[in-house]
mmCIF file of C-alpha atoms and ligand atoms in Angstrom:
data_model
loop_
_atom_site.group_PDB
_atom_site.id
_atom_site.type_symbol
_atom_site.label_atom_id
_atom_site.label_comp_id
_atom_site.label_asym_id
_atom_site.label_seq_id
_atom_site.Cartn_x
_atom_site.Cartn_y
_atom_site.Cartn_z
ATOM 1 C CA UNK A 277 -12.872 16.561 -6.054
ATOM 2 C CA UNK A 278 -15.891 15.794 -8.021
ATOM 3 C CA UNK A 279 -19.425 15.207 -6.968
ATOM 4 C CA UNK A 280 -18.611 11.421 -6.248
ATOM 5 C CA UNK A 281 -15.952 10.745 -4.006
ATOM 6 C CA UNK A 282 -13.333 8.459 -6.007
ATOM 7 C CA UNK A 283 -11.738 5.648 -3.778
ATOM 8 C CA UNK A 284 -8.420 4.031 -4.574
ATOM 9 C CA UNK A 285 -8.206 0.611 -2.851
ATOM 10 C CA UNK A 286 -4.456 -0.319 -1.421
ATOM 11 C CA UNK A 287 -4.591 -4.135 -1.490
ATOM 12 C CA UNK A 288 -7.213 -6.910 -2.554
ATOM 13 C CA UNK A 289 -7.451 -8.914 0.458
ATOM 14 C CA UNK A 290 -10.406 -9.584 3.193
ATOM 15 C CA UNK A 291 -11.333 -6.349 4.348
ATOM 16 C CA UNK A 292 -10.994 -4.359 1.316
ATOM 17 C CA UNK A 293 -13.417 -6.875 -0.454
ATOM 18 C CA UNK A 294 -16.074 -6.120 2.578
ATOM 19 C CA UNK A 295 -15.179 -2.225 2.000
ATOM 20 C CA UNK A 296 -15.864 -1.680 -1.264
ATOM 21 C CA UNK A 297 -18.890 -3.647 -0.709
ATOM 22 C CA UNK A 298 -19.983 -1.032 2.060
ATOM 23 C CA UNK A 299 -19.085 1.368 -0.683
ATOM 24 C CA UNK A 300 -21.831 0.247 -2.602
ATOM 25 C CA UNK A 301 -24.419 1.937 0.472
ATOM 26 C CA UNK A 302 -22.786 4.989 -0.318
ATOM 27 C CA UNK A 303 -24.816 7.499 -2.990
ATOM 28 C CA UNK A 304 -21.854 9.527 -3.727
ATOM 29 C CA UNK A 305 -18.897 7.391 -3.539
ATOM 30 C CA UNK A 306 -16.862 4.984 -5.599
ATOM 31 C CA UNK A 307 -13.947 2.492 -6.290
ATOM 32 C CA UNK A 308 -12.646 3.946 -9.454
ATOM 33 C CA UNK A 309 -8.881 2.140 -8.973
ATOM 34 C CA UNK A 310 -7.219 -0.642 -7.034
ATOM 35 C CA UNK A 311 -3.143 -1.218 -6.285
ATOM 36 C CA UNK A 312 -2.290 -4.978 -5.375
ATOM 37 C CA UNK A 313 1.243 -6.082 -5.528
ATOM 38 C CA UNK A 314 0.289 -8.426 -8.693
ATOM 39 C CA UNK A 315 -1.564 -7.313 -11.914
ATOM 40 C CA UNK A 316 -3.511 -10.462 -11.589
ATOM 41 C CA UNK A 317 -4.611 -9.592 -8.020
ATOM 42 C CA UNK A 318 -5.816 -6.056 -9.082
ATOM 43 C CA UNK A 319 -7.018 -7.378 -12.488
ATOM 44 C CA UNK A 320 -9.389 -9.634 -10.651
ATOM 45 C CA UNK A 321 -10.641 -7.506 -7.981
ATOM 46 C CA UNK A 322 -10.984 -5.167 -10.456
ATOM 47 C CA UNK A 323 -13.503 -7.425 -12.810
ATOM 48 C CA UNK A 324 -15.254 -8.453 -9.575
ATOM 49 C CA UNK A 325 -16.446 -5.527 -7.996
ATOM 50 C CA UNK A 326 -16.608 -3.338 -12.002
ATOM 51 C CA UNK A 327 -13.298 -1.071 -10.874
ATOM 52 C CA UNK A 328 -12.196 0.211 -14.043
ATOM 53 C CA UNK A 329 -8.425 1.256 -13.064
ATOM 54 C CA UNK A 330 -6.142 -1.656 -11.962
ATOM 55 C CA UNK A 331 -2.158 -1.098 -10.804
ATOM 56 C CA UNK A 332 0.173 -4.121 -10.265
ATOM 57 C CA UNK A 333 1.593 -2.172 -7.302
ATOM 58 C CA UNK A 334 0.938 0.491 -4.268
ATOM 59 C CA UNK A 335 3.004 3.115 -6.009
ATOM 60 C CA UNK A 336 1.348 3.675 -9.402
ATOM 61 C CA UNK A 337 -2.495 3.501 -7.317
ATOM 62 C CA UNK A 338 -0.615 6.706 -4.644
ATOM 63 C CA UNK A 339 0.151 8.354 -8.204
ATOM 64 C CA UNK A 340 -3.433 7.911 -9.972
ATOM 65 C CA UNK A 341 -4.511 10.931 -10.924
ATOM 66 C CA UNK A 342 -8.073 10.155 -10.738
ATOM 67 C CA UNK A 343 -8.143 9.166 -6.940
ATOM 68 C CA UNK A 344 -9.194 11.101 -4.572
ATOM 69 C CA UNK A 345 -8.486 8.815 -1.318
ATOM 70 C CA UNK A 346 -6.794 5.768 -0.635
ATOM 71 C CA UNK A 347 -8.084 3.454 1.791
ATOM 72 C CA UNK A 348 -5.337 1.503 3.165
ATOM 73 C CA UNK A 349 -6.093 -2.629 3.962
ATOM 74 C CA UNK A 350 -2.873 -4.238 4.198
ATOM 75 C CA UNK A 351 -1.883 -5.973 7.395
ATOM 76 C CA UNK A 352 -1.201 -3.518 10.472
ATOM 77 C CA UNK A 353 2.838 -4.341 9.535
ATOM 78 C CA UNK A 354 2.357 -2.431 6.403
ATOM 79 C CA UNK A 355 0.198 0.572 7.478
ATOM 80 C CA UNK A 356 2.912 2.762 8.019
ATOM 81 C CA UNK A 357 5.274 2.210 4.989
ATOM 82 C CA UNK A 358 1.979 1.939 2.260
ATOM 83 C CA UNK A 359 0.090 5.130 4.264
ATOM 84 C CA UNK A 360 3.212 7.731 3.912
ATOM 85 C CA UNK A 361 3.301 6.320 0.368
ATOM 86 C CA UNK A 362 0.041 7.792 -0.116
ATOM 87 C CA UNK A 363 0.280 10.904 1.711
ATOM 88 C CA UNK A 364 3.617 11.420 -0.133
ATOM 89 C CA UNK A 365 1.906 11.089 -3.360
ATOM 90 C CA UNK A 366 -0.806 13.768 -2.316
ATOM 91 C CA UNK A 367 -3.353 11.513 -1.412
ATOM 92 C CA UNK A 368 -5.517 11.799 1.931
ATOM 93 C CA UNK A 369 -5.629 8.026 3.488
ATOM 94 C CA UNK A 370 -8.140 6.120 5.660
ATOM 95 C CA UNK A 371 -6.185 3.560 7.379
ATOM 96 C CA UNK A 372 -7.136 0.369 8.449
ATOM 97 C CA UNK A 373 -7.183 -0.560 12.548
ATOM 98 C CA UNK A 374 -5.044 -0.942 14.383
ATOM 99 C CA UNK A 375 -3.300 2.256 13.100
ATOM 100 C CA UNK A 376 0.197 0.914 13.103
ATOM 101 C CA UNK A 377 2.355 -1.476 14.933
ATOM 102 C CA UNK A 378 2.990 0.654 17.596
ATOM 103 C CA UNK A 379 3.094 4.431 18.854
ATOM 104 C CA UNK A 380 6.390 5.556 17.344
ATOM 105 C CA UNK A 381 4.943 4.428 13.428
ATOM 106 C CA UNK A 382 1.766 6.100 14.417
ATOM 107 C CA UNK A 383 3.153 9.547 15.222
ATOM 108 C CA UNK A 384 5.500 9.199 11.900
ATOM 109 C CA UNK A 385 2.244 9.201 9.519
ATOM 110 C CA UNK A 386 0.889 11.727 11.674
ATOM 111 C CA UNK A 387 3.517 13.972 11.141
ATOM 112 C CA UNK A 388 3.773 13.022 7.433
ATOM 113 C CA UNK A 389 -0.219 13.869 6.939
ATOM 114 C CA UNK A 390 0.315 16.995 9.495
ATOM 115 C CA UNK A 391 3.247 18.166 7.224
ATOM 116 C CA UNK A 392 1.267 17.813 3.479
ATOM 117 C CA UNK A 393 -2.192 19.401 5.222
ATOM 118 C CA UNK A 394 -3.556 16.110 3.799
ATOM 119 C CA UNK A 395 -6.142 13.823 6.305
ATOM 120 C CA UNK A 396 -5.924 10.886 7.489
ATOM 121 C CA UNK A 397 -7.638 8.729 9.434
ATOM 122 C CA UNK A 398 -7.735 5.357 11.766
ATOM 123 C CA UNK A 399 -10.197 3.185 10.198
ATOM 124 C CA UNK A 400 -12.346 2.309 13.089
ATOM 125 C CA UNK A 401 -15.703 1.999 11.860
ATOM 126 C CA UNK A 402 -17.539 1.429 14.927
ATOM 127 C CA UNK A 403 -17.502 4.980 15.963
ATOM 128 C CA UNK A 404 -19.235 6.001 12.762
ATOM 129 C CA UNK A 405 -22.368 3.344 13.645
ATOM 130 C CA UNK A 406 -25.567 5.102 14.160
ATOM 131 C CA UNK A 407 -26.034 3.507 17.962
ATOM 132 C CA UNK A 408 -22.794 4.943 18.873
ATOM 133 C CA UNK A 409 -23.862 8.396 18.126
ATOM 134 C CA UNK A 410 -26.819 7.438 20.749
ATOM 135 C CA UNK A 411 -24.699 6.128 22.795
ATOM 136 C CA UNK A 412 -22.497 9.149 22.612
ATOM 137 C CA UNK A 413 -25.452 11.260 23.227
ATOM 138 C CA UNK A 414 -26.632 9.713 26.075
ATOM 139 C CA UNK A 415 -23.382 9.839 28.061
ATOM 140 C CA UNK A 416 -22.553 13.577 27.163
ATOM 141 C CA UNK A 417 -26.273 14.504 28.674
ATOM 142 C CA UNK A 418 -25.938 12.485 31.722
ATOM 143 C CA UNK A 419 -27.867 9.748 31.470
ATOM 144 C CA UNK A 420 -26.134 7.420 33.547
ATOM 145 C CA UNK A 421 -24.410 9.907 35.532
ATOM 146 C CA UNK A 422 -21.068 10.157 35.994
ATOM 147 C CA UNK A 423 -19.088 7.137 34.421
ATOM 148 C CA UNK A 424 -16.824 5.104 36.143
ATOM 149 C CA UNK A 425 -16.677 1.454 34.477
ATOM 150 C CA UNK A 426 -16.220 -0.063 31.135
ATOM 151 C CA UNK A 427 -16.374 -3.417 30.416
ATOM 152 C CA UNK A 428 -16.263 -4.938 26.319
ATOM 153 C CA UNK A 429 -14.770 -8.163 24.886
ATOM 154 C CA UNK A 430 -14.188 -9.137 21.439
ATOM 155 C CA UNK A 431 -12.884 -12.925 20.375
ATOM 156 C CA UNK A 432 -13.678 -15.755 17.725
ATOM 157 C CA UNK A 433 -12.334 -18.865 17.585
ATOM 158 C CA UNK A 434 -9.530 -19.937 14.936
ATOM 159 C CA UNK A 435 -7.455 -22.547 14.400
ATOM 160 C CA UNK A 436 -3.701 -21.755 14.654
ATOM 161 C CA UNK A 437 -2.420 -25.003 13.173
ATOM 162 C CA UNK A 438 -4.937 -24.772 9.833
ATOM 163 C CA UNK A 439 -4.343 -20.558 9.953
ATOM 164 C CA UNK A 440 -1.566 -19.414 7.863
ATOM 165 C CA UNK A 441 -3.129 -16.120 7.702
ATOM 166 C CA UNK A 442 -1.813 -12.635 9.276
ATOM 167 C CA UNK A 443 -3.102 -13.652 12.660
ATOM 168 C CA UNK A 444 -0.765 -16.040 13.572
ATOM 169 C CA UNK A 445 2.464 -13.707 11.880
ATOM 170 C CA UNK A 446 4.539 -11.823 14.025
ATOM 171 C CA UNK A 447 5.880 -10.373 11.173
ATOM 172 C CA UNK A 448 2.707 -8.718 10.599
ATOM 173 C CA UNK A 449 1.517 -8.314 13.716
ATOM 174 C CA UNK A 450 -0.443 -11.229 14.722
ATOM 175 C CA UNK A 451 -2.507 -12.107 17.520
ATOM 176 C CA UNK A 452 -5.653 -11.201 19.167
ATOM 177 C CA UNK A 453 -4.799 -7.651 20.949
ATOM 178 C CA UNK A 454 -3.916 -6.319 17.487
ATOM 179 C CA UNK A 455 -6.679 -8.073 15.567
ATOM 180 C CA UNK A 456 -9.529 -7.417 17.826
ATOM 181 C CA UNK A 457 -8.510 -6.065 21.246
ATOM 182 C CA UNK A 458 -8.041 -2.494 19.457
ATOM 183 C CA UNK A 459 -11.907 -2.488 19.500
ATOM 184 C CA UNK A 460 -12.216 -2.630 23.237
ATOM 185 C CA UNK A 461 -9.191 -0.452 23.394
ATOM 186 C CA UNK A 462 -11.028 1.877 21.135
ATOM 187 C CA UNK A 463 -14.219 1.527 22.798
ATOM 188 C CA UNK A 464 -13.062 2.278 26.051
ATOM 189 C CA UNK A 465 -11.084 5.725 24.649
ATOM 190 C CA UNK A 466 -14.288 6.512 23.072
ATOM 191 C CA UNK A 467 -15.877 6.534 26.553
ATOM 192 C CA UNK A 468 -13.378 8.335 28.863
ATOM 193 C CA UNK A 469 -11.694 10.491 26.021
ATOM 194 C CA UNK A 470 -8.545 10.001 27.140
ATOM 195 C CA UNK A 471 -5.811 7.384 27.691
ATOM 196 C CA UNK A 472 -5.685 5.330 31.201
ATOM 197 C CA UNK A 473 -2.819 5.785 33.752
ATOM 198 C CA UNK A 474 -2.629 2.768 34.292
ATOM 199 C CA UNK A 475 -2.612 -0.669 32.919
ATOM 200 C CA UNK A 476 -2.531 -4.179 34.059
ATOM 201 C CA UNK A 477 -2.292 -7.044 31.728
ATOM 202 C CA UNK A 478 -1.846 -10.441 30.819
ATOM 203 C CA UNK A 479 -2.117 -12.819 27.985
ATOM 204 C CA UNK A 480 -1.857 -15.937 26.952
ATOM 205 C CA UNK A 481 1.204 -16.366 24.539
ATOM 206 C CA UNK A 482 1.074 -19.517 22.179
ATOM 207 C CA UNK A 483 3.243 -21.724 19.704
ATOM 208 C CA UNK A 484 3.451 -19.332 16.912
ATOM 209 C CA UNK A 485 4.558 -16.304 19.707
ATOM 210 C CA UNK A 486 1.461 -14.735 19.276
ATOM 211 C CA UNK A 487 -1.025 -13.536 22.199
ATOM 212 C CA UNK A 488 -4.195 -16.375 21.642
ATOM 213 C CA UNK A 489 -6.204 -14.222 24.397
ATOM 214 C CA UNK A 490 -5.672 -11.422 26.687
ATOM 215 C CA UNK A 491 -7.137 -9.836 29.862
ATOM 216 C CA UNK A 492 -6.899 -5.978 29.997
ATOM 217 C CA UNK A 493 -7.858 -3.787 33.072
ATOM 218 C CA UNK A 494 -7.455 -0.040 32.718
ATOM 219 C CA UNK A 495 -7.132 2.766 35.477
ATOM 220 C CA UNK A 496 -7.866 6.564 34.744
ATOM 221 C CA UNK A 497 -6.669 9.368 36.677
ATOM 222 C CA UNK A 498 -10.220 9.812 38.426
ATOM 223 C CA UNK A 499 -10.493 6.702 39.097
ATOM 224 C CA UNK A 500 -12.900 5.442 36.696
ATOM 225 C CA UNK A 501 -11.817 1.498 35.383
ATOM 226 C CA UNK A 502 -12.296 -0.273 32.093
ATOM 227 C CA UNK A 503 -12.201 -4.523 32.191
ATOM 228 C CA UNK A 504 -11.780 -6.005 28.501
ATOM 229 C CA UNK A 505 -10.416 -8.975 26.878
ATOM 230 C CA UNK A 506 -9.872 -10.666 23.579
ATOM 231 C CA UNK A 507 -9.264 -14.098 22.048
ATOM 232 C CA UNK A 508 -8.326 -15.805 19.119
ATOM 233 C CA UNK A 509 -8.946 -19.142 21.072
ATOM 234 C CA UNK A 510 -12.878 -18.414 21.403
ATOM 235 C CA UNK A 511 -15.931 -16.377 20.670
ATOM 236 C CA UNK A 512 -16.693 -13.963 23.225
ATOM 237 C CA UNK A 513 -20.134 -12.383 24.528
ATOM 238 C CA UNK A 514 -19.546 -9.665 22.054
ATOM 239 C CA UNK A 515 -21.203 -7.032 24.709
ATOM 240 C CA UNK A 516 -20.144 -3.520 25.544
ATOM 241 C CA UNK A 517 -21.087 -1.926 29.035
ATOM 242 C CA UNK A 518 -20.847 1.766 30.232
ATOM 243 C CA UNK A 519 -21.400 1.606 33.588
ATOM 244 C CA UNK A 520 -22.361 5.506 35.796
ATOM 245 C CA UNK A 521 -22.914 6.576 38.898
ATOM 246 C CA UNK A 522 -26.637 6.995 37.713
ATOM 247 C CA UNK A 523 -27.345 3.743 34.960
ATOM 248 C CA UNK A 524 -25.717 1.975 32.731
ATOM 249 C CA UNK A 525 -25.841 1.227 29.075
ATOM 250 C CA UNK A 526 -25.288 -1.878 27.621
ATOM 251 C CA UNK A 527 -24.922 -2.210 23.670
ATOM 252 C CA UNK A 528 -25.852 -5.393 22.720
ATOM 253 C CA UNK A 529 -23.991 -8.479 20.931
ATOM 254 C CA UNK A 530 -21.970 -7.774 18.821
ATOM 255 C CA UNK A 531 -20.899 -4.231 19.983
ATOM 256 C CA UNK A 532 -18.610 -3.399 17.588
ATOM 257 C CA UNK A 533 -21.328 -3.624 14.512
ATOM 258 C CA UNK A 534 -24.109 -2.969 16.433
ATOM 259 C CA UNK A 535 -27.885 -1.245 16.154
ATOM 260 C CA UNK A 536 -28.991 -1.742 19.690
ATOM 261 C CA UNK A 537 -28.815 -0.642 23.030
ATOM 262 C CA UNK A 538 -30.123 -0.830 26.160
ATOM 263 C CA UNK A 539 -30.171 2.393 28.632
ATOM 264 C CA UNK A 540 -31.209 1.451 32.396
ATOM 265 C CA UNK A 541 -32.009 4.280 34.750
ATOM 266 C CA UNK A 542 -34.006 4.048 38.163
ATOM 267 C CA UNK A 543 -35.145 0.541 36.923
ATOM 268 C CA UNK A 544 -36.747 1.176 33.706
ATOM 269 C CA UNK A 545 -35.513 0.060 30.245
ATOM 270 C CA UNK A 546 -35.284 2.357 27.494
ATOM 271 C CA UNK A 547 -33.686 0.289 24.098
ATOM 272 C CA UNK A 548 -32.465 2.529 21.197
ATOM 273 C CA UNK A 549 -32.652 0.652 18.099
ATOM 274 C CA UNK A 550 -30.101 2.128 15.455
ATOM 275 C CA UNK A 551 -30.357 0.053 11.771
ATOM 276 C CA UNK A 552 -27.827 1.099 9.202
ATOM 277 C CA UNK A 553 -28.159 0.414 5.511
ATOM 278 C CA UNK A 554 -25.006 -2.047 4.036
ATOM 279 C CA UNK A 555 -22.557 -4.109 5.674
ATOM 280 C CA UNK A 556 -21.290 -0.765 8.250
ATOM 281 C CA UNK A 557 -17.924 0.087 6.368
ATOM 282 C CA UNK A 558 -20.050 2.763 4.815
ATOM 283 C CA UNK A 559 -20.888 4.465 7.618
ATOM 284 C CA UNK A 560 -17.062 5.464 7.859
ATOM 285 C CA UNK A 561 -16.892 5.833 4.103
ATOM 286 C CA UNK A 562 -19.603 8.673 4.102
ATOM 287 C CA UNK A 563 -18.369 10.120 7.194
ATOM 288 C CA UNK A 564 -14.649 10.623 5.289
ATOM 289 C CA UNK A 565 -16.507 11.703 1.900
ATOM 290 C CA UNK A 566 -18.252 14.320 4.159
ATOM 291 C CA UNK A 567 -14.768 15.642 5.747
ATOM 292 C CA UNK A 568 -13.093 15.967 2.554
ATOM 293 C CA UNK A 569 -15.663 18.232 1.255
ATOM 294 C CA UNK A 570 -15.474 20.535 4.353
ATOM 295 C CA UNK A 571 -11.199 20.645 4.111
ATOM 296 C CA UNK A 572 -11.087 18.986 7.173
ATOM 297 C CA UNK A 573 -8.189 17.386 7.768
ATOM 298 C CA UNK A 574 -8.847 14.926 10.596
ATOM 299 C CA UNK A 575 -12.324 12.933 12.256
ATOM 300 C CA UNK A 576 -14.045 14.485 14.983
ATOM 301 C CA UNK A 577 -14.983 10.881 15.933
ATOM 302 C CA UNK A 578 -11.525 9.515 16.222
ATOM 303 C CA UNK A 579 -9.283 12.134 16.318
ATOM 304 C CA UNK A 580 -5.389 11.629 15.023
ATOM 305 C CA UNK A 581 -3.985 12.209 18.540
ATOM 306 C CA UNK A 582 -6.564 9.893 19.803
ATOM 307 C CA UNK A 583 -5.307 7.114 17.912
ATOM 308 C CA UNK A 584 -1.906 7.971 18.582
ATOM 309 C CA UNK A 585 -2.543 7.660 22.238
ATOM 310 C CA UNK A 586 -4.060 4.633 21.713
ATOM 311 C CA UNK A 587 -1.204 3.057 19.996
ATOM 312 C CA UNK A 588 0.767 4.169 23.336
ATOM 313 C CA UNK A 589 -1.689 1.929 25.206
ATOM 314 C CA UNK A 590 -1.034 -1.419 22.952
ATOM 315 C CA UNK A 591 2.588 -0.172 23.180
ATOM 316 C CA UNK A 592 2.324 -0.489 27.334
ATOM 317 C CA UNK A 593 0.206 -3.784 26.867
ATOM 318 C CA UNK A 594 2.282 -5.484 24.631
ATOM 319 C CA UNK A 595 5.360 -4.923 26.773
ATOM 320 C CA UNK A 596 3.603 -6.704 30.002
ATOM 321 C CA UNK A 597 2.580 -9.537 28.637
ATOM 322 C CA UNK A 598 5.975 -9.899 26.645
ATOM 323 C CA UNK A 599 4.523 -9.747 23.237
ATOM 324 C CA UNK A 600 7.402 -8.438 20.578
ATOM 325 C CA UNK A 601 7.121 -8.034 16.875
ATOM 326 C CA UNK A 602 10.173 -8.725 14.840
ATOM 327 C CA UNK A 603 9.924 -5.755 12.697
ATOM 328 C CA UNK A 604 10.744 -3.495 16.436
HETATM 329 N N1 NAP B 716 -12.328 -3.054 9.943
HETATM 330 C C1 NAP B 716 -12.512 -4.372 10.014
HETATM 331 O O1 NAP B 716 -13.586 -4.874 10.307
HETATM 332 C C2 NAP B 716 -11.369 -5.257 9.664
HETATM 333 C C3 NAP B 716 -11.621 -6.602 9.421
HETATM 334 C C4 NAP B 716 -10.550 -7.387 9.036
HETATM 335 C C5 NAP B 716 -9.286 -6.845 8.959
HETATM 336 N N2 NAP B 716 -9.078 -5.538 9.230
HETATM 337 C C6 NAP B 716 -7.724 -4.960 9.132
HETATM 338 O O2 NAP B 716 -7.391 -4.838 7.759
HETATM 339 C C7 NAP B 716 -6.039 -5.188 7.524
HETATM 340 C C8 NAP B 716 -6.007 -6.316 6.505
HETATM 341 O O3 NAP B 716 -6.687 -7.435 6.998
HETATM 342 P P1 NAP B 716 -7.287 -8.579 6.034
HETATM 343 O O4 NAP B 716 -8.024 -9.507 6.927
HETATM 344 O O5 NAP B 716 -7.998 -7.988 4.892
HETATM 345 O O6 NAP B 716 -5.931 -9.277 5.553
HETATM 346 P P2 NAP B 716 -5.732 -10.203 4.284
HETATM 347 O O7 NAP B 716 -7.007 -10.841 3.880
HETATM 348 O O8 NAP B 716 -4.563 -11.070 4.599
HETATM 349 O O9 NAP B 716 -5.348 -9.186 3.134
HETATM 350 C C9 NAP B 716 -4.240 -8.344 3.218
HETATM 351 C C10 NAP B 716 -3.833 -7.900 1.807
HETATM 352 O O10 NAP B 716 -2.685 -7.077 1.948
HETATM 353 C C11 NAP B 716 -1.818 -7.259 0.838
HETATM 354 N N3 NAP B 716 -0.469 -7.559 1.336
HETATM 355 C C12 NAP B 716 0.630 -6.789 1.113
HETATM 356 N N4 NAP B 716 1.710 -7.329 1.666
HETATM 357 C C13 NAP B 716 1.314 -8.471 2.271
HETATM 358 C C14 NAP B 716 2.003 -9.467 3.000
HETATM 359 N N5 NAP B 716 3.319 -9.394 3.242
HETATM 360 N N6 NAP B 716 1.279 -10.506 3.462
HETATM 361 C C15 NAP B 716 -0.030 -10.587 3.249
HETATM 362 N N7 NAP B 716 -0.742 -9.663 2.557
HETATM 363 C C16 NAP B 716 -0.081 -8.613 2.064
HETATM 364 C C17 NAP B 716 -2.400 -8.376 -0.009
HETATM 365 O O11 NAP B 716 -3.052 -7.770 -1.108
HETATM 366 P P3 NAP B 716 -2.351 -7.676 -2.552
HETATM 367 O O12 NAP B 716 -1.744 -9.025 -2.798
HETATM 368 O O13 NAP B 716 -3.452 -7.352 -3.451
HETATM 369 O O14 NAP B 716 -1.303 -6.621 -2.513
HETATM 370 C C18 NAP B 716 -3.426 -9.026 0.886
HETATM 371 O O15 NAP B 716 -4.494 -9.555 0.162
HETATM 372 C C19 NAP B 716 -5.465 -5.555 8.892
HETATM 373 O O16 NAP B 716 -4.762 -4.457 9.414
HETATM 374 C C20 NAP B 716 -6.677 -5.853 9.747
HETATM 375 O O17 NAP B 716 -6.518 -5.544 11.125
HETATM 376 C C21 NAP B 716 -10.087 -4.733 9.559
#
């Protein structure tokens, strides 16, 4: 690898548009190719954001010699057949959220990446924001004492009828869980490091046999409980809550991009305020530059096994409130 970390974008759609943006907040980073499943696709995302190498399909951006990591950003149906693509090609791969469809695809590009000493990772950019370092911090030195609830909702309102996006696909895996409850999921790993033992759910299946919203409460072995819930019906508050025997924090609206919070101990206030330069995607971008210059192979911030086991969770979810993908 060169100085500048050379990106290879898998797909020209929504996110990867808002990624290579990010990229743009990153000093030593860049989009040298793109891979679409038309030339025109990759031809035009190409003359839009100056990327000088352009492949009509995933295979022949895997084989670019100039790239030195894909990021992945086709819908979560695809992440498991377009990320072992990559790996299989040499190529370490940042993955969008959620990972994969379920736990069983997960483990396979684990084992794949494992197997080829190549790294991978989950793309969930919200650990890499500066307030959740602080927040991070302030848990691991006790701050709020010993934590025992989570609470964290994520949900926008669309409009199923007028959508023919992903969202409302089974056949990619639609609905809200996978679109935005991973967050909360997420979040609430992030907190407890580890998975629940138990889960109670229930969701709200509509027309196009997709979950519209969803109600998750989550049990850990000591106890401790984590409340979330996500809709595609609605916008939500958008807040995130760690709540401890000794405070709580609360990161303010919209958690999952967020630059403030608010730590409350014996009845004072003390508000961490955590700006990032771009849209956020670069936060994750530099953190992944910064591991493939060290040879590591995974994130310390969302470790491989860690979003394995959070797979495991949707996996449990998805099975009480009877929400089945045709591809399983
Ligand atoms: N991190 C975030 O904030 C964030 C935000 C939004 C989405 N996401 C995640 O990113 C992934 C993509 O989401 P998106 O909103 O960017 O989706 P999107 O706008 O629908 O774009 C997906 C792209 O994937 C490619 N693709 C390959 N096979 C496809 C198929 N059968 N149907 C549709 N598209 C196909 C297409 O690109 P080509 O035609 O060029 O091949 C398409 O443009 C999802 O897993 C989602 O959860 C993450």
């Amino acid at each position: 690898m060169g100085d500048s970390v050379q990106w290879g974008i898998l797909s020209t759609g929504s996110i990867a548009r808002s990624f290579v943006k990010g990229l743009e907040a990153v000093p030593d980073a860049e989009p040298v190719a793109v891979g679409s499943r038309t030339q025109r696709a990759a031809d035009a995302f190409g003359d839009e954001f100056g990327i000088p190498r352009r492949h009509p399909n995933y295979a022949a951006l895997a084989n670019d010699p100039d790239v030195d990591v894909i990021y992945v950003a086709t819908p979560h149906s695809l992440h498991k057949e377009n990320s072992i693509l990559c790996l299989k090609a040499g190529k370490p791969v940042l993955c969008e959220k959620p990972f994969t469809i379920n736990r069983s695809e997960a483990e396979e590009i684990v084992a794949v990446a494992r197997e080829a000493g190549l790294f991978l990772m989950e793309a969930m950019w919200t650990r890499f924001l500066p307030i959740m370092y602080q927040v991070r911090q302030w848990i691991q030195d006790g701050a709020i004492g010993e934590v025992r609830m989570v609470s964290a909702d994520f949900g926008f309102g669309s409009t199923p009828g007028r959508t023919k996006s992903r969202l409302y696909d089974p056949a990619l895996g639609g609905g809200a869980l996978m679109d935005v409850g991973i967050y909360s999921l997420s979040f609430a790993s992030m907190v407890f490091r580890r998975p629940p033992s138990r889960v109670m759910s229930m969701a709200h299946i509509g027309e196009l046999e997709v979950d519209e919203q969803a109600g998750m409460m989550l049990g850990y072995d000591a106890g401790e409980m984590a409340m979330l819930f996500t809709s595609i019906q609605c916008g939500t508050t958008h807040w995130a809550h760690i709540m401890g025997t000794g405070g709580v924090i609360r990161i303010h609206p919209p958690y999952w991009r967020g630059t403030t919070a608010t730590l409350v101990r014996d009845g004072k206030e003390t508000v961490a305020e955590r700006p990032y330069d771009g849209n956020g995607y670069n936060c994750q971008a530099e953190a992944v530059g910064r591991y493939l210059r060290e040879g590591k192979l995974e994130s310390d911030e969302i470790p491989l096994d860690e979003t394995v086991a959070i797979m495991g969770t949707m996996d449990m979810i998805r099975d009480q409130i009877g929400l089945k993908f045709p591809m399983e």
